[in-house]
Amino acid sequence: MLTLYDYLPSQNAWKVRQLLAHLQRPYRTRHISIFEGEGASADFRAISPTGTVPAIELEDGRCLAESNAILMFLAQGTPYLPDDGFARAKVWQWLCFEQERVESQIGALRHWTLTGKLPRRPQALVELKRGAGHNALGILEHELATRDFIAGDRYGIADIALFAYTSRADEAGFPLQAYPQVCAWLARVRSQPGFLAQTHPYSGDPHSVRELGDLISAPNPAPAAPEST
Ligand SMILES: N[C@@H](CCC(=O)N[C@@H](CS)C(=O)NCC(=O)O)C(=O)O
């Protein structure tokens, strides 16, 4: 059976949980306590080179990391990824957009906000990410005025990937009501059969709010707190 290396508040991991739920594919979960440094262990880096979740391990022992690579792999031959080469490349286009323009901007701001790290981040960097986040939402707003789903007329993994952090943008200080087409698309995604509505707040993990300063002053410094979402 497939193993999913997961951390419940992770929206990147949610993407994989969501696709597995649509596919009704059984799997087992290994929880990685990323804020306690488990992701940085040599054992986990052999599975996920960056030490991040999600990652999967197949029945034959092969491992794959990066949420969108996992989506691409698991969706092959299913209705969630087209067979046609051009349509598939369009999906890839939006998966790249998600990583560069949404996950690393809106996702990072959300992570900093919810774990209390935002005030310690350089103001210029925060402003840069805020501008980039609004730019990304503006692009989505423009694109989604012309079709129901981001990579075409059919719901698929590009929608799953983009939903992960776009749907939580309000938690990063982006008022989503300013983007009505985006809101309508979020509602279309939420109405898909098998949509996984359950969320897991960072507050459920007592280690998530530990700050770098605390770690440095500790007698046995723990690994640096994760910066990514
Ligand atoms: N680009 C990666 C990002 C993965 C990522 O940043 N995962 C976070 C949880 S959402 C993590 O594991 N952070 C731990 C760390 O940065 O050490 C993906 O899409 O899978």
Coordinates of N, CA and C and ligand atoms in Angstrom, one line a residue:
M1 N 0.8 -1.2 0.0 CA 0.0 0.0 0.0 C 0.9 1.3 0.0
L2 N 0.4 2.3 -0.7 CA 1.1 3.6 -0.7 C 1.2 4.2 0.6
T3 N 2.4 4.8 0.9 CA 2.5 5.6 2.2 C 2.6 7.1 1.9
L4 N 1.8 7.9 2.6 CA 1.9 9.3 2.5 C 2.6 9.9 3.7
Y5 N 3.7 10.6 3.5 CA 4.4 11.3 4.5 C 3.7 12.7 4.6
D6 N 3.1 13.0 5.8 CA 2.1 14.0 5.9 C 2.4 14.9 7.1
Y7 N 1.9 16.1 7.1 CA 1.9 17.0 8.3 C 0.5 17.7 8.1
L8 N -0.4 17.4 9.1 CA -1.8 17.7 8.8 C -2.1 19.2 8.5
P9 N -1.5 20.2 9.1 CA -1.8 21.6 8.7 C -1.2 22.0 7.4
S10 N -0.4 21.1 6.7 CA 0.2 21.5 5.4 C -0.9 21.4 4.3
Q11 N -1.0 22.5 3.6 CA -1.9 22.6 2.5 C -1.3 21.9 1.3
N12 N 0.1 21.8 1.2 CA 0.7 21.1 0.2 C 0.4 19.6 0.3
A13 N 0.3 19.1 1.6 CA 0.0 17.7 1.8 C -1.5 17.5 1.6
W14 N -2.3 18.5 1.9 CA -3.8 18.4 1.6 C -4.0 18.1 0.1
K15 N -3.2 18.7 -0.8 CA -3.4 18.4 -2.2 C -3.4 16.9 -2.5
V16 N -2.4 16.3 -1.9 CA -2.3 14.8 -2.2 C -3.4 14.0 -1.5
R17 N -3.7 14.4 -0.2 CA -4.9 13.8 0.5 C -6.1 13.9 -0.4
Q18 N -6.3 15.1 -1.0 CA -7.5 15.4 -1.7 C -7.6 14.5 -3.0
L19 N -6.5 14.4 -3.7 CA -6.5 13.6 -4.9 C -6.7 12.1 -4.5
L20 N -6.0 11.6 -3.5 CA -6.2 10.2 -3.1 C -7.7 10.0 -2.7
A21 N -8.3 10.9 -2.1 CA -9.7 10.8 -1.7 C -10.6 10.7 -3.0
H22 N -10.3 11.5 -3.9 CA -11.1 11.4 -5.2 C -10.9 10.1 -5.8
L23 N -9.7 9.6 -5.8 CA -9.3 8.3 -6.5 C -9.8 7.1 -5.7
Q24 N -10.2 7.4 -4.4 CA -10.5 6.3 -3.5 C -9.4 5.3 -3.4
R25 N -8.2 5.8 -3.4 CA -7.0 4.9 -3.3 C -6.6 4.8 -1.9
P26 N -6.5 3.6 -1.4 CA -6.1 3.4 0.0 C -4.7 3.7 0.2
Y27 N -4.3 4.2 1.4 CA -2.9 4.6 1.7 C -2.8 4.6 3.2
R28 N -1.5 4.5 3.6 CA -1.3 4.7 5.0 C -0.5 6.0 5.2
T29 N -0.6 6.6 6.4 CA 0.0 7.9 6.7 C 1.1 7.7 7.7
R30 N 2.2 8.4 7.4 CA 3.3 8.6 8.3 C 3.4 10.1 8.6
H31 N 3.1 10.5 9.9 CA 3.1 11.9 10.2 C 4.5 12.3 10.5
I32 N 4.9 13.4 9.9 CA 6.3 14.0 10.1 C 6.1 15.2 10.9
S33 N 6.8 15.3 12.1 CA 6.7 16.4 13.0 C 7.7 17.4 12.5
I34 N 7.4 18.2 11.5 CA 8.3 19.1 10.8 C 8.9 20.2 11.8
F35 N 8.1 20.6 12.7 CA 8.6 21.7 13.6 C 9.5 21.2 14.7
E36 N 9.5 19.9 14.9 CA 10.5 19.3 15.8 C 11.7 18.8 15.0
G37 N 11.8 19.1 13.7 CA 13.0 18.8 13.0 C 13.0 17.4 12.3
E38 N 11.9 16.7 12.4 CA 11.9 15.3 11.9 C 12.2 15.4 10.3
G39 N 11.7 16.5 9.7 CA 11.9 16.6 8.3 C 13.4 16.7 7.9
A40 N 14.2 17.2 8.8 CA 15.6 17.4 8.6 C 16.5 16.1 8.8
S41 N 15.8 15.1 9.3 CA 16.6 13.8 9.6 C 17.1 13.2 8.3
A42 N 18.2 12.5 8.4 CA 18.8 11.8 7.2 C 17.8 10.8 6.7
D43 N 17.1 10.1 7.5 CA 16.2 9.1 7.1 C 15.1 9.8 6.2
F44 N 14.6 10.9 6.7 CA 13.5 11.5 5.9 C 14.0 12.2 4.6
R45 N 15.3 12.7 4.7 CA 15.8 13.3 3.5 C 16.1 12.3 2.4
A46 N 16.2 11.0 2.8 CA 16.4 10.0 1.8 C 15.1 9.8 1.0
I47 N 14.0 10.2 1.6 CA 12.7 10.1 1.0 C 12.3 11.4 0.3
S48 N 12.5 12.5 1.0 CA 12.2 13.8 0.4 C 13.5 14.7 0.5
P49 N 14.2 14.9 -0.6 CA 15.5 15.6 -0.5 C 15.5 16.9 0.2
T50 N 14.4 17.7 0.1 CA 14.3 19.0 0.8 C 13.8 18.9 2.2
G51 N 13.5 17.7 2.6 CA 13.0 17.5 4.0 C 11.6 18.0 4.2
T52 N 10.9 18.2 3.1 CA 9.5 18.8 3.2 C 8.5 17.7 2.9
V53 N 7.3 17.9 3.5 CA 6.1 17.1 3.1 C 5.3 17.9 2.1
P54 N 4.6 17.2 1.3 CA 4.3 15.8 1.3 C 5.4 15.0 0.5
A55 N 5.4 13.7 0.8 CA 6.2 12.8 0.0 C 5.4 11.5 0.0
I56 N 5.6 10.7 -1.0 CA 5.0 9.3 -1.0 C 6.0 8.3 -1.2
E57 N 5.7 7.1 -0.7 CA 6.5 5.9 -0.9 C 5.6 4.9 -1.6
L58 N 6.1 4.4 -2.7 CA 5.2 3.4 -3.4 C 5.4 2.0 -2.8
E59 N 4.6 1.1 -3.2 CA 4.6 -0.3 -2.7 C 6.0 -0.9 -3.0
D60 N 6.7 -0.5 -4.1 CA 8.0 -1.1 -4.4 C 9.2 -0.3 -3.8
G61 N 8.9 0.6 -3.0 CA 9.9 1.3 -2.2 C 10.4 2.6 -2.9
R62 N 9.9 2.9 -4.1 CA 10.3 4.2 -4.8 C 9.6 5.3 -4.1
C63 N 10.3 6.5 -4.0 CA 9.8 7.6 -3.3 C 9.7 8.8 -4.2
L64 N 8.7 9.7 -3.9 CA 8.5 10.9 -4.7 C 8.1 12.0 -3.8
A65 N 8.8 13.2 -4.0 CA 8.4 14.4 -3.2 C 7.9 15.5 -4.1
E66 N 7.6 16.6 -3.5 CA 7.0 17.8 -4.2 C 5.5 17.5 -4.6
S67 N 4.7 18.3 -3.9 CA 3.2 18.0 -4.0 C 2.7 17.9 -5.5
N68 N 3.2 18.8 -6.3 CA 2.6 18.8 -7.7 C 3.2 17.7 -8.5
A69 N 4.4 17.2 -8.3 CA 4.9 16.1 -8.9 C 4.1 14.8 -8.5
I70 N 3.8 14.8 -7.2 CA 3.0 13.6 -6.8 C 1.6 13.7 -7.4
L71 N 1.0 14.8 -7.5 CA -0.3 14.9 -8.2 C -0.2 14.4 -9.6
M72 N 0.8 14.9 -10.3 CA 1.0 14.5 -11.7 C 1.1 12.9 -11.8
F73 N 1.9 12.4 -10.9 CA 2.1 10.9 -11.0 C 0.8 10.2 -10.7
L74 N 0.2 10.5 -9.6 CA -1.0 9.8 -9.1 C -2.2 9.9 -10.1
A75 N -2.2 11.1 -10.8 CA -3.4 11.4 -11.6 C -3.3 10.7 -13.0
Q76 N -2.2 10.2 -13.4 CA -2.0 9.6 -14.7 C -3.1 8.5 -14.9
G77 N -3.7 8.6 -16.1 CA -4.7 7.6 -16.4 C -6.1 7.8 -15.7
T78 N -6.2 8.9 -15.0 CA -7.5 9.2 -14.3 C -8.2 10.4 -14.9
P79 N -9.4 10.7 -14.6 CA -10.1 11.9 -15.1 C -9.5 13.2 -14.6
Y80 N -8.5 13.2 -13.7 CA -8.0 14.4 -13.1 C -6.8 14.9 -13.9
L81 N -6.4 14.2 -14.9 CA -5.2 14.7 -15.8 C -5.5 14.3 -17.2
P82 N -5.6 15.2 -18.2 CA -5.9 14.8 -19.5 C -4.8 14.0 -20.1
D83 N -5.1 13.2 -21.1 CA -4.1 12.4 -21.9 C -3.4 13.2 -22.9
D84 N -4.2 14.1 -23.6 CA -3.6 14.9 -24.7 C -2.4 15.7 -24.2
G85 N -1.4 15.7 -25.0 CA -0.1 16.3 -24.7 C -0.2 17.8 -24.4
F86 N -1.0 18.5 -25.2 CA -1.1 20.0 -25.0 C -1.9 20.3 -23.8
A87 N -3.0 19.6 -23.6 CA -3.8 19.8 -22.4 C -3.1 19.5 -21.2
R88 N -2.2 18.5 -21.2 CA -1.4 18.1 -20.1 C -0.3 19.2 -19.8
A89 N 0.2 19.7 -20.8 CA 1.2 20.8 -20.7 C 0.5 22.1 -20.1
K90 N -0.7 22.3 -20.4 CA -1.5 23.4 -19.8 C -1.6 23.2 -18.3
V91 N -1.9 21.9 -17.9 CA -2.0 21.6 -16.5 C -0.6 21.9 -15.8
W92 N 0.4 21.5 -16.5 CA 1.8 21.8 -15.9 C 2.0 23.3 -15.8
Q93 N 1.6 24.1 -16.8 CA 1.7 25.5 -16.8 C 1.1 26.1 -15.5
W94 N -0.1 25.6 -15.1 CA -0.7 26.1 -13.9 C -0.1 25.6 -12.6
L95 N 0.4 24.4 -12.7 CA 1.1 23.8 -11.5 C 2.4 24.7 -11.2
C96 N 3.1 25.1 -12.3 CA 4.3 25.9 -12.1 C 3.8 27.3 -11.5
F97 N 2.8 27.9 -12.1 CA 2.2 29.1 -11.6 C 1.9 29.0 -10.1
E98 N 1.3 27.9 -9.7 CA 0.9 27.7 -8.3 C 2.2 27.7 -7.4
Q99 N 3.2 27.1 -7.8 CA 4.4 27.0 -6.9 C 5.1 28.4 -6.9
E100 N 5.2 29.0 -8.0 CA 6.0 30.3 -8.1 C 5.2 31.5 -7.6
R101 N 3.9 31.5 -7.9 CA 3.1 32.8 -7.6 C 2.2 32.7 -6.5
V102 N 1.8 31.5 -6.1 CA 0.8 31.3 -5.0 C 1.4 30.7 -3.8
E103 N 1.9 29.5 -3.9 CA 2.4 28.8 -2.7 C 3.6 29.6 -2.1
S104 N 4.5 30.1 -2.9 CA 5.7 30.7 -2.3 C 5.4 32.2 -1.9
Q105 N 4.3 32.7 -2.2 CA 4.0 34.1 -1.8 C 2.8 34.1 -0.8
I106 N 1.6 33.7 -1.3 CA 0.5 33.7 -0.4 C 0.7 32.6 0.7
G107 N 1.2 31.4 0.3 CA 1.4 30.4 1.2 C 2.4 30.7 2.3
A108 N 3.5 31.4 1.9 CA 4.5 31.8 2.9 C 3.9 32.8 3.9
L109 N 3.2 33.8 3.3 CA 2.6 34.8 4.2 C 1.6 34.2 5.2
R110 N 0.8 33.3 4.7 CA -0.1 32.6 5.6 C 0.6 31.8 6.7
H111 N 1.7 31.1 6.3 CA 2.4 30.4 7.3 C 3.0 31.3 8.4
W112 N 3.6 32.4 7.9 CA 4.2 33.4 8.9 C 3.1 34.0 9.8
T113 N 1.9 34.3 9.2 CA 0.9 34.9 10.0 C 0.4 33.9 11.0
L114 N 0.1 32.7 10.6 CA -0.5 31.7 11.5 C 0.4 31.2 12.6
T115 N 1.7 31.2 12.3 CA 2.7 30.7 13.3 C 3.3 31.9 14.1
G116 N 2.8 33.1 13.9 CA 3.3 34.2 14.7 C 4.7 34.7 14.2
K117 N 5.2 34.4 13.1 CA 6.5 34.8 12.6 C 6.5 36.1 11.9
L118 N 5.3 36.5 11.4 CA 5.3 37.6 10.5 C 6.0 38.9 11.0
P119 N 5.8 39.3 12.3 CA 6.5 40.5 12.8 C 8.0 40.5 12.7
R120 N 8.5 39.3 12.7 CA 10.0 39.2 12.7 C 10.6 39.1 11.2
R121 N 9.7 39.1 10.3 CA 10.2 39.0 8.9 C 10.4 40.4 8.4
P122 N 11.5 40.6 7.5 CA 11.7 42.0 7.0 C 10.5 42.6 6.3
Q123 N 10.2 43.8 6.7 CA 9.0 44.4 6.1 C 9.0 44.5 4.6
A124 N 10.2 44.7 4.0 CA 10.3 44.8 2.6 C 9.9 43.5 1.9
L125 N 10.3 42.4 2.5 CA 10.0 41.1 2.0 C 8.5 40.8 2.1
V126 N 8.0 41.2 3.2 CA 6.5 41.0 3.4 C 5.7 41.7 2.4
E127 N 6.2 43.0 2.1 CA 5.5 43.8 1.1 C 5.6 43.2 -0.3
L128 N 6.8 42.7 -0.6 CA 7.1 42.1 -1.9 C 6.1 40.9 -2.1
K129 N 6.0 40.1 -1.0 CA 5.2 38.9 -1.2 C 3.7 39.3 -1.2
R130 N 3.3 40.4 -0.5 CA 1.9 40.8 -0.6 C 1.6 41.3 -2.0
G131 N 2.5 42.1 -2.6 CA 2.3 42.5 -3.9 C 2.2 41.4 -4.9
A132 N 3.1 40.4 -4.7 CA 3.1 39.2 -5.6 C 1.8 38.4 -5.5
G133 N 1.3 38.3 -4.2 CA 0.1 37.6 -4.0 C -1.1 38.2 -4.6
H134 N -1.2 39.5 -4.5 CA -2.3 40.2 -5.2 C -2.2 40.1 -6.7
N135 N -1.0 40.2 -7.2 CA -0.8 40.0 -8.6 C -1.3 38.6 -9.1
A136 N -0.9 37.6 -8.3 CA -1.4 36.2 -8.6 C -2.9 36.1 -8.6
L137 N -3.5 36.7 -7.6 CA -5.0 36.6 -7.5 C -5.6 37.3 -8.6
G138 N -5.0 38.5 -9.1 CA -5.5 39.2 -10.2 C -5.4 38.4 -11.5
I139 N -4.4 37.6 -11.7 CA -4.2 36.8 -12.8 C -5.3 35.7 -12.8
L140 N -5.5 35.1 -11.7 CA -6.5 34.0 -11.6 C -7.9 34.6 -11.8
E141 N -8.2 35.8 -11.3 CA -9.4 36.5 -11.5 C -9.7 36.7 -13.0
H142 N -8.7 37.2 -13.7 CA -8.8 37.4 -15.1 C -9.1 36.1 -15.9
E143 N -8.3 35.1 -15.6 CA -8.4 33.8 -16.3 C -9.7 33.1 -16.0
L144 N -10.1 33.1 -14.8 CA -11.3 32.4 -14.4 C -12.6 33.0 -14.9
A145 N -12.5 34.2 -15.4 CA -13.7 34.9 -16.0 C -14.0 34.2 -17.3
T146 N -13.1 33.4 -17.9 CA -13.3 32.8 -19.2 C -13.7 31.3 -19.2
R147 N -13.5 30.7 -18.1 CA -13.8 29.2 -18.1 C -14.0 28.8 -16.6
D148 N -14.6 27.6 -16.5 CA -15.0 27.1 -15.2 C -13.8 26.6 -14.3
F149 N -12.8 26.0 -15.0 CA -11.6 25.5 -14.2 C -10.4 26.0 -14.8
I150 N -9.3 26.0 -14.0 CA -8.1 26.8 -14.4 C -7.4 26.3 -15.6
A151 N -7.4 25.0 -15.9 CA -6.7 24.5 -17.0 C -7.6 24.1 -18.2
G152 N -8.9 24.4 -18.0 CA -9.8 24.0 -19.1 C -11.2 23.9 -18.6
D153 N -12.0 23.1 -19.2 CA -13.5 23.1 -18.8 C -13.7 22.0 -17.7
R154 N -12.6 21.3 -17.5 CA -12.8 20.1 -16.5 C -12.0 20.3 -15.3
Y155 N -12.6 19.9 -14.1 CA -11.8 20.0 -12.9 C -10.7 18.9 -12.9
G156 N -9.6 19.3 -12.3 CA -8.4 18.4 -12.3 C -7.4 18.8 -11.3
I157 N -6.2 18.3 -11.5 CA -5.1 18.5 -10.5 C -4.6 20.0 -10.4
A158 N -4.8 20.7 -11.5 CA -4.4 22.1 -11.5 C -5.3 22.9 -10.5
D159 N -6.6 22.5 -10.5 CA -7.5 23.1 -9.6 C -7.2 22.7 -8.1
I160 N -6.9 21.4 -7.9 CA -6.6 21.0 -6.6 C -5.4 21.7 -6.1
A161 N -4.3 21.8 -6.9 CA -3.1 22.5 -6.5 C -3.3 24.0 -6.1
L162 N -4.1 24.7 -7.0 CA -4.3 26.1 -6.8 C -5.3 26.4 -5.7
F163 N -6.2 25.4 -5.4 CA -7.2 25.6 -4.4 C -6.4 25.7 -3.0
A164 N -5.4 24.9 -2.9 CA -4.8 24.6 -1.6 C -4.5 25.9 -0.8
Y165 N -3.8 26.9 -1.5 CA -3.4 28.1 -0.8 C -4.3 29.3 -1.2
T166 N -4.9 29.2 -2.4 CA -5.8 30.3 -2.8 C -7.0 30.4 -1.8
S167 N -7.5 29.2 -1.5 CA -8.7 29.2 -0.7 C -8.4 29.7 0.8
R168 N -7.2 29.7 1.1 CA -6.8 30.1 2.5 C -6.1 31.5 2.5
A169 N -6.2 32.2 1.3 CA -5.5 33.5 1.2 C -6.0 34.5 2.2
D170 N -7.3 34.4 2.7 CA -7.7 35.4 3.7 C -6.9 35.2 5.0
E171 N -6.4 34.0 5.3 CA -5.6 33.8 6.5 C -4.3 34.5 6.3
A172 N -3.9 34.9 5.1 CA -2.6 35.6 4.9 C -2.9 37.1 4.7
G173 N -4.1 37.5 4.9 CA -4.4 39.0 4.8 C -4.9 39.4 3.4
F174 N -5.3 38.5 2.6 CA -5.8 38.8 1.2 C -7.3 38.7 1.3
P175 N -8.1 39.8 1.2 CA -9.5 39.7 1.2 C -10.1 39.2 -0.1
L176 N -10.6 37.9 0.0 CA -10.9 37.2 -1.3 C -12.2 37.8 -1.9
Q177 N -13.0 38.5 -1.2 CA -14.2 39.1 -1.8 C -13.9 40.1 -2.9
A178 N -12.6 40.6 -2.9 CA -12.2 41.5 -4.0 C -12.0 40.7 -5.3
Y179 N -12.1 39.4 -5.2 CA -11.9 38.5 -6.4 C -13.1 37.6 -6.7
P180 N -14.2 38.2 -7.2 CA -15.4 37.4 -7.3 C -15.3 36.1 -8.2
Q181 N -14.5 36.2 -9.3 CA -14.4 35.0 -10.2 C -13.6 33.9 -9.4
V182 N -12.6 34.4 -8.7 CA -11.9 33.4 -7.9 C -12.8 32.7 -6.8
C183 N -13.7 33.5 -6.2 CA -14.6 33.0 -5.2 C -15.6 32.0 -5.8
A184 N -16.0 32.3 -7.1 CA -17.0 31.4 -7.7 C -16.3 30.1 -8.1
W185 N -15.0 30.2 -8.5 CA -14.3 29.0 -8.8 C -14.0 28.2 -7.5
L186 N -13.7 28.8 -6.4 CA -13.5 28.1 -5.2 C -14.7 27.3 -4.8
A187 N -15.9 28.0 -5.0 CA -17.2 27.3 -4.7 C -17.4 26.1 -5.7
R188 N -16.9 26.2 -6.9 CA -17.1 25.1 -7.9 C -16.2 23.9 -7.4
V189 N -15.0 24.3 -6.9 CA -14.1 23.2 -6.4 C -14.7 22.5 -5.2
R190 N -15.2 23.4 -4.3 CA -15.8 22.8 -3.0 C -17.0 21.9 -3.3
S191 N -17.6 22.1 -4.5 CA -18.8 21.3 -4.7 C -18.5 20.0 -5.5
Q192 N -17.2 19.7 -5.7 CA -16.8 18.5 -6.3 C -17.2 17.3 -5.4
P193 N -17.6 16.2 -6.0 CA -17.9 15.0 -5.2 C -16.6 14.6 -4.5
G194 N -16.7 14.3 -3.2 CA -15.5 13.8 -2.5 C -14.6 14.9 -2.0
F195 N -15.0 16.2 -2.1 CA -14.2 17.3 -1.6 C -13.9 17.1 -0.1
L196 N -12.6 17.3 0.2 CA -12.1 17.2 1.6 C -12.2 18.5 2.3
A197 N -13.2 18.7 3.1 CA -13.4 20.0 3.7 C -12.6 20.1 5.0
Q198 N -12.2 19.0 5.6 CA -11.6 19.1 6.9 C -10.3 19.9 6.9
T199 N -10.1 20.8 7.8 CA -8.9 21.5 7.9 C -8.2 21.3 9.3
H200 N -6.9 21.5 9.3 CA -6.2 21.2 10.6 C -5.3 22.4 10.9
P201 N -5.7 23.1 11.9 CA -5.0 24.4 12.3 C -3.6 24.1 12.8
Y202 N -2.7 25.0 12.6 CA -1.3 24.9 13.2 C -1.4 24.8 14.7
S203 N -2.4 25.5 15.3 CA -2.5 25.5 16.7 C -2.7 24.1 17.3
G204 N -3.0 23.1 16.5 CA -3.1 21.8 17.0 C -1.7 21.2 17.2
D205 N -0.7 21.8 16.7 CA 0.7 21.4 16.9 C 1.4 22.4 17.8
P206 N 1.7 22.0 19.1 CA 2.3 22.9 20.0 C 3.7 23.4 19.5
H207 N 4.4 22.6 18.6 CA 5.7 23.0 18.2 C 5.7 24.0 17.1
S208 N 4.5 24.3 16.5 CA 4.5 25.1 15.3 C 4.8 26.6 15.5
V209 N 4.6 27.0 16.8 CA 4.7 28.5 17.0 C 6.1 28.8 17.6
R210 N 7.0 27.8 17.8 CA 8.3 28.1 18.3 C 9.0 29.0 17.4
E211 N 9.7 30.0 17.9 CA 10.4 30.9 17.1 C 11.9 30.6 17.1
L212 N 12.6 31.2 16.0 CA 14.0 30.9 15.8 C 14.8 31.4 17.1
G213 N 14.4 32.5 17.6 CA 15.1 33.1 18.8 C 15.1 32.1 19.9
D214 N 14.0 31.5 20.2 CA 13.9 30.5 21.3 C 14.8 29.3 21.0
L215 N 14.9 28.9 19.7 CA 15.7 27.8 19.4 C 17.2 28.1 19.6
I216 N 17.6 29.3 19.3 CA 19.0 29.7 19.4 C 19.4 29.7 20.9
S217 N 18.5 30.2 21.7 CA 18.9 30.3 23.1 C 18.7 29.0 23.9
A218 N 18.2 28.0 23.3 CA 18.0 26.7 24.0 C 19.3 26.1 24.2
P219 N 19.5 25.3 25.4 CA 20.8 24.7 25.7 C 21.2 23.7 24.6
N220 N 20.2 22.9 24.1 CA 20.5 22.0 23.0 C 19.7 22.4 21.8
P221 N 20.3 23.3 21.0 CA 19.4 23.9 19.9 C 18.8 22.9 19.0
A222 N 17.5 23.0 18.8 CA 16.8 22.1 17.9 C 17.1 22.6 16.5
P223 N 16.7 21.8 15.5 CA 16.9 22.3 14.1 C 16.1 23.6 13.8
A224 N 16.6 24.4 12.9 CA 15.9 25.7 12.6 C 14.4 25.4 12.2
A225 N 13.6 26.4 12.6 CA 12.2 26.2 12.3 C 11.9 26.3 10.8
P226 N 11.0 25.5 10.3 CA 10.8 25.5 8.9 C 10.3 26.9 8.4
E227 N 10.8 27.3 7.3 CA 10.4 28.5 6.7 C 9.3 28.4 5.7
S228 N 9.2 27.1 5.2 CA 8.2 27.0 4.1 C 6.9 26.6 4.7
T229 N 5.9 26.6 3.8 CA 4.5 26.6 4.1 C 4.1 25.2 4.6
Ligands
LIG1 N1 7.3 22.8 -3.0 C1 7.0 21.9 -2.0 C2 6.9 22.7 -0.7 C3 6.7 21.7 0.4 C4 6.7 22.4 1.8 O1 7.2 23.5 1.9 N2 6.2 21.7 2.8 C5 6.2 22.3 4.1 C6 4.8 22.0 4.7 S1 3.5 22.8 3.8 C7 7.2 21.6 4.9 O2 7.4 20.4 4.9 N3 8.1 22.5 5.6 C8 9.1 22.0 6.4 C9 10.4 22.7 6.1 O3 10.5 23.6 5.3 O4 11.4 22.2 6.7 C10 5.8 21.1 -2.3 O5 4.9 21.7 -3.1 O6 5.6 20.0 -1.9

